[in-house]
Amino acid sequence: MTPRVDEVCYRDAYVRALETRVAEVAATDGSPLVVLETTAFYPGGGGQPADRGTILRTADGRSWVVRTARRIGGELVHELEPPDDGELPAAGDVVAIDLDWARRYALMRTHTALHALCGVVWRDYGALVTGGNMEPGAGRMDFEFERMSGELVGEIEAKVNAEVRSSREVLVNVLPRPEAFAIPDLIRTKVNLLPEGIAEIRTIEIVGLDLQADGGTHVANTREVGGIRVTGYESKGRINKRIRIELTD
Ligand SMILES: [Zn+2]
């Protein structure tokens, strides 16, 4: 039986390297798949792309490129770039993992920036989020926001920048499901669409601004976001509007 993977990124987003052991290797005809006992890789989800990085075998310094990570049957699996010589790590090998940190940290800043945007749009305009997506340094959010306009978007940009520059703490919490449901504003993030089987709900709180059920990785303080710029907005129908942002530094 495969041991349960210790998934560090959900409790500490700042772990970028660690040593662990290979639990299982599957040499598929596409990308080789590796399960590790402990990992810092984020497998993607909630609009945040999966991490990239490397795995290095400490015994001989041989390394492999992790081109993505994802869940297969609930298990966090690393997808390797197929090596030219076909050599793969083996179960039991001690390896050092190293994330592409510049990319991951940009995703953390972007993700927190998008939550700050959600927080401002909810607090000041009462608009619900319907979706979102991001890449390192840029992202978009969709809102049920009938009266959005170019003028309003400028106002939103200024408000989001004021919030991220006011150094708000960003907290991760894991709550029992009934406790999560008791938080009124959490409902707007569609927590009620989570499968019945989930006993605990992870939340991300930008203290004093925003609280959402979320599985992503975030910076610990909004000042790490820097600033944002709204790069576009568009109508996706009478009610649904999309706002695009990018990080400015
Ligand atoms: Zn999120």
mmCIF file of N, CA and C in Angstrom, residues 65-110:
data_model
loop_
_atom_site.group_PDB
_atom_site.id
_atom_site.type_symbol
_atom_site.label_atom_id
_atom_site.label_comp_id
_atom_site.label_asym_id
_atom_site.label_seq_id
_atom_site.Cartn_x
_atom_site.Cartn_y
_atom_site.Cartn_z
ATOM 1 N N VAL A 65 13.610 16.670 -14.098
ATOM 2 C CA VAL A 65 12.739 17.845 -14.136
ATOM 3 C C VAL A 65 11.303 17.409 -13.876
ATOM 4 N N VAL A 66 10.669 18.079 -12.907
ATOM 5 C CA VAL A 66 9.239 17.858 -12.659
ATOM 6 C C VAL A 66 8.491 18.881 -13.496
ATOM 7 N N ARG A 67 7.785 18.422 -14.528
ATOM 8 C CA ARG A 67 7.137 19.421 -15.381
ATOM 9 C C ARG A 67 5.759 19.831 -14.894
ATOM 10 N N THR A 68 5.150 18.990 -14.080
ATOM 11 C CA THR A 68 3.916 19.392 -13.417
ATOM 12 C C THR A 68 3.607 18.397 -12.298
ATOM 13 N N ALA A 69 2.610 18.726 -11.509
ATOM 14 C CA ALA A 69 2.130 17.819 -10.461
ATOM 15 C C ALA A 69 0.611 17.822 -10.550
ATOM 16 N N ARG A 70 0.012 16.705 -10.192
ATOM 17 C CA ARG A 70 -1.459 16.642 -10.230
ATOM 18 C C ARG A 70 -1.941 15.515 -9.340
ATOM 19 N N ARG A 71 -3.248 15.434 -9.189
ATOM 20 C CA ARG A 71 -3.821 14.345 -8.386
ATOM 21 C C ARG A 71 -4.310 13.233 -9.293
ATOM 22 N N ILE A 72 -3.932 12.020 -8.928
ATOM 23 C CA ILE A 72 -4.485 10.857 -9.619
ATOM 24 C C ILE A 72 -5.089 9.981 -8.533
ATOM 25 N N GLY A 73 -6.396 9.800 -8.589
ATOM 26 C CA GLY A 73 -7.084 9.032 -7.545
ATOM 27 C C GLY A 73 -6.816 9.585 -6.155
ATOM 28 N N GLY A 74 -6.766 10.908 -6.047
ATOM 29 C CA GLY A 74 -6.574 11.559 -4.750
ATOM 30 C C GLY A 74 -5.117 11.717 -4.353
ATOM 31 N N GLU A 75 -4.224 10.990 -5.016
ATOM 32 C CA GLU A 75 -2.803 11.023 -4.635
ATOM 33 C C GLU A 75 -2.050 12.103 -5.411
ATOM 34 N N LEU A 76 -1.177 12.839 -4.713
ATOM 35 C CA LEU A 76 -0.380 13.875 -5.354
ATOM 36 C C LEU A 76 0.802 13.229 -6.083
ATOM 37 N N VAL A 77 0.812 13.388 -7.404
ATOM 38 C CA VAL A 77 1.779 12.712 -8.264
ATOM 39 C C VAL A 77 2.594 13.748 -9.044
ATOM 40 N N HIS A 78 3.913 13.488 -9.154
ATOM 41 C CA HIS A 78 4.805 14.376 -9.905
ATOM 42 C C HIS A 78 5.055 13.783 -11.272
ATOM 43 N N GLU A 79 4.893 14.627 -12.283
ATOM 44 C CA GLU A 79 5.074 14.157 -13.654
ATOM 45 C C GLU A 79 6.457 14.605 -14.134
ATOM 46 N N LEU A 80 7.332 13.646 -14.479
ATOM 47 C CA LEU A 80 8.705 13.975 -14.866
ATOM 48 C C LEU A 80 8.817 14.201 -16.369
ATOM 49 N N GLU A 81 9.761 15.049 -16.742
ATOM 50 C CA GLU A 81 10.198 15.152 -18.128
ATOM 51 C C GLU A 81 10.893 13.812 -18.433
ATOM 52 N N PRO A 82 10.481 13.086 -19.472
ATOM 53 C CA PRO A 82 11.123 11.782 -19.705
ATOM 54 C C PRO A 82 12.618 11.953 -19.985
ATOM 55 N N PRO A 83 13.505 11.318 -19.201
ATOM 56 C CA PRO A 83 14.943 11.500 -19.411
ATOM 57 C C PRO A 83 15.405 10.760 -20.679
ATOM 58 N N ASP A 84 16.435 11.310 -21.352
ATOM 59 C CA ASP A 84 16.924 10.731 -22.609
ATOM 60 C C ASP A 84 17.359 9.277 -22.437
ATOM 61 N N ASP A 85 18.026 8.994 -21.322
ATOM 62 C CA ASP A 85 18.540 7.631 -21.132
ATOM 63 C C ASP A 85 17.519 6.703 -20.465
ATOM 64 N N GLY A 86 16.344 7.230 -20.174
ATOM 65 C CA GLY A 86 15.283 6.393 -19.622
ATOM 66 C C GLY A 86 15.427 6.048 -18.153
ATOM 67 N N GLU A 87 16.528 6.501 -17.519
ATOM 68 C CA GLU A 87 16.722 6.145 -16.114
ATOM 69 C C GLU A 87 15.774 6.935 -15.210
ATOM 70 N N LEU A 88 15.120 6.231 -14.316
ATOM 71 C CA LEU A 88 14.171 6.869 -13.400
ATOM 72 C C LEU A 88 14.611 6.646 -11.961
ATOM 73 N N PRO A 89 14.145 7.498 -11.051
ATOM 74 C CA PRO A 89 14.406 7.203 -9.640
ATOM 75 C C PRO A 89 13.655 5.921 -9.262
ATOM 76 N N ALA A 90 14.063 5.333 -8.158
ATOM 77 C CA ALA A 90 13.419 4.086 -7.712
ATOM 78 C C ALA A 90 12.804 4.295 -6.335
ATOM 79 N N ALA A 91 11.799 3.506 -6.035
ATOM 80 C CA ALA A 91 11.169 3.563 -4.714
ATOM 81 C C ALA A 91 12.253 3.377 -3.655
ATOM 82 N N GLY A 92 12.240 4.227 -2.638
ATOM 83 C CA GLY A 92 13.231 4.154 -1.570
ATOM 84 C C GLY A 92 14.375 5.138 -1.738
ATOM 85 N N ASP A 93 14.599 5.654 -2.949
ATOM 86 C CA ASP A 93 15.668 6.641 -3.156
ATOM 87 C C ASP A 93 15.431 7.882 -2.297
ATOM 88 N N VAL A 94 16.495 8.385 -1.701
ATOM 89 C CA VAL A 94 16.406 9.658 -0.991
ATOM 90 C C VAL A 94 16.616 10.765 -2.018
ATOM 91 N N VAL A 95 15.700 11.717 -2.054
ATOM 92 C CA VAL A 95 15.779 12.790 -3.046
ATOM 93 C C VAL A 95 15.576 14.153 -2.384
ATOM 94 N N ALA A 96 16.175 15.160 -3.022
ATOM 95 C CA ALA A 96 15.952 16.545 -2.604
ATOM 96 C C ALA A 96 15.052 17.177 -3.658
ATOM 97 N N ILE A 97 13.938 17.757 -3.214
ATOM 98 C CA ILE A 97 13.080 18.433 -4.178
ATOM 99 C C ILE A 97 13.332 19.926 -4.097
ATOM 100 N N ASP A 98 13.181 20.576 -5.238
ATOM 101 C CA ASP A 98 13.444 22.009 -5.335
ATOM 102 C C ASP A 98 12.399 22.608 -6.281
ATOM 103 N N LEU A 99 11.549 23.474 -5.753
ATOM 104 C CA LEU A 99 10.522 24.088 -6.595
ATOM 105 C C LEU A 99 11.120 25.174 -7.469
ATOM 106 N N ASP A 100 10.488 25.430 -8.609
ATOM 107 C CA ASP A 100 10.769 26.650 -9.376
ATOM 108 C C ASP A 100 10.142 27.780 -8.557
ATOM 109 N N TRP A 101 10.973 28.338 -7.667
ATOM 110 C CA TRP A 101 10.438 29.234 -6.642
ATOM 111 C C TRP A 101 10.005 30.588 -7.200
ATOM 112 N N ALA A 102 10.724 31.098 -8.193
ATOM 113 C CA ALA A 102 10.343 32.398 -8.764
ATOM 114 C C ALA A 102 8.911 32.308 -9.303
ATOM 115 N N ARG A 103 8.635 31.191 -9.956
ATOM 116 C CA ARG A 103 7.303 30.999 -10.535
ATOM 117 C C ARG A 103 6.259 30.805 -9.425
ATOM 118 N N ARG A 104 6.554 29.940 -8.469
ATOM 119 C CA ARG A 104 5.596 29.662 -7.397
ATOM 120 C C ARG A 104 5.312 30.909 -6.560
ATOM 121 N N TYR A 105 6.376 31.664 -6.261
ATOM 122 C CA TYR A 105 6.172 32.856 -5.423
ATOM 123 C C TYR A 105 5.335 33.892 -6.178
ATOM 124 N N ALA A 106 5.566 34.016 -7.481
ATOM 125 C CA ALA A 106 4.737 34.920 -8.294
ATOM 126 C C ALA A 106 3.278 34.449 -8.280
ATOM 127 N N LEU A 107 3.069 33.148 -8.283
ATOM 128 C CA LEU A 107 1.693 32.622 -8.209
ATOM 129 C C LEU A 107 1.064 32.913 -6.847
ATOM 130 N N MET A 108 1.857 32.800 -5.782
ATOM 131 C CA MET A 108 1.341 33.113 -4.443
ATOM 132 C C MET A 108 0.917 34.580 -4.356
ATOM 133 N N ARG A 109 1.765 35.457 -4.875
ATOM 134 C CA ARG A 109 1.437 36.899 -4.858
ATOM 135 C C ARG A 109 0.191 37.179 -5.698
ATOM 136 N N THR A 110 0.131 36.537 -6.866
ATOM 137 C CA THR A 110 -1.008 36.739 -7.763
ATOM 138 C C THR A 110 -2.291 36.223 -7.127
#
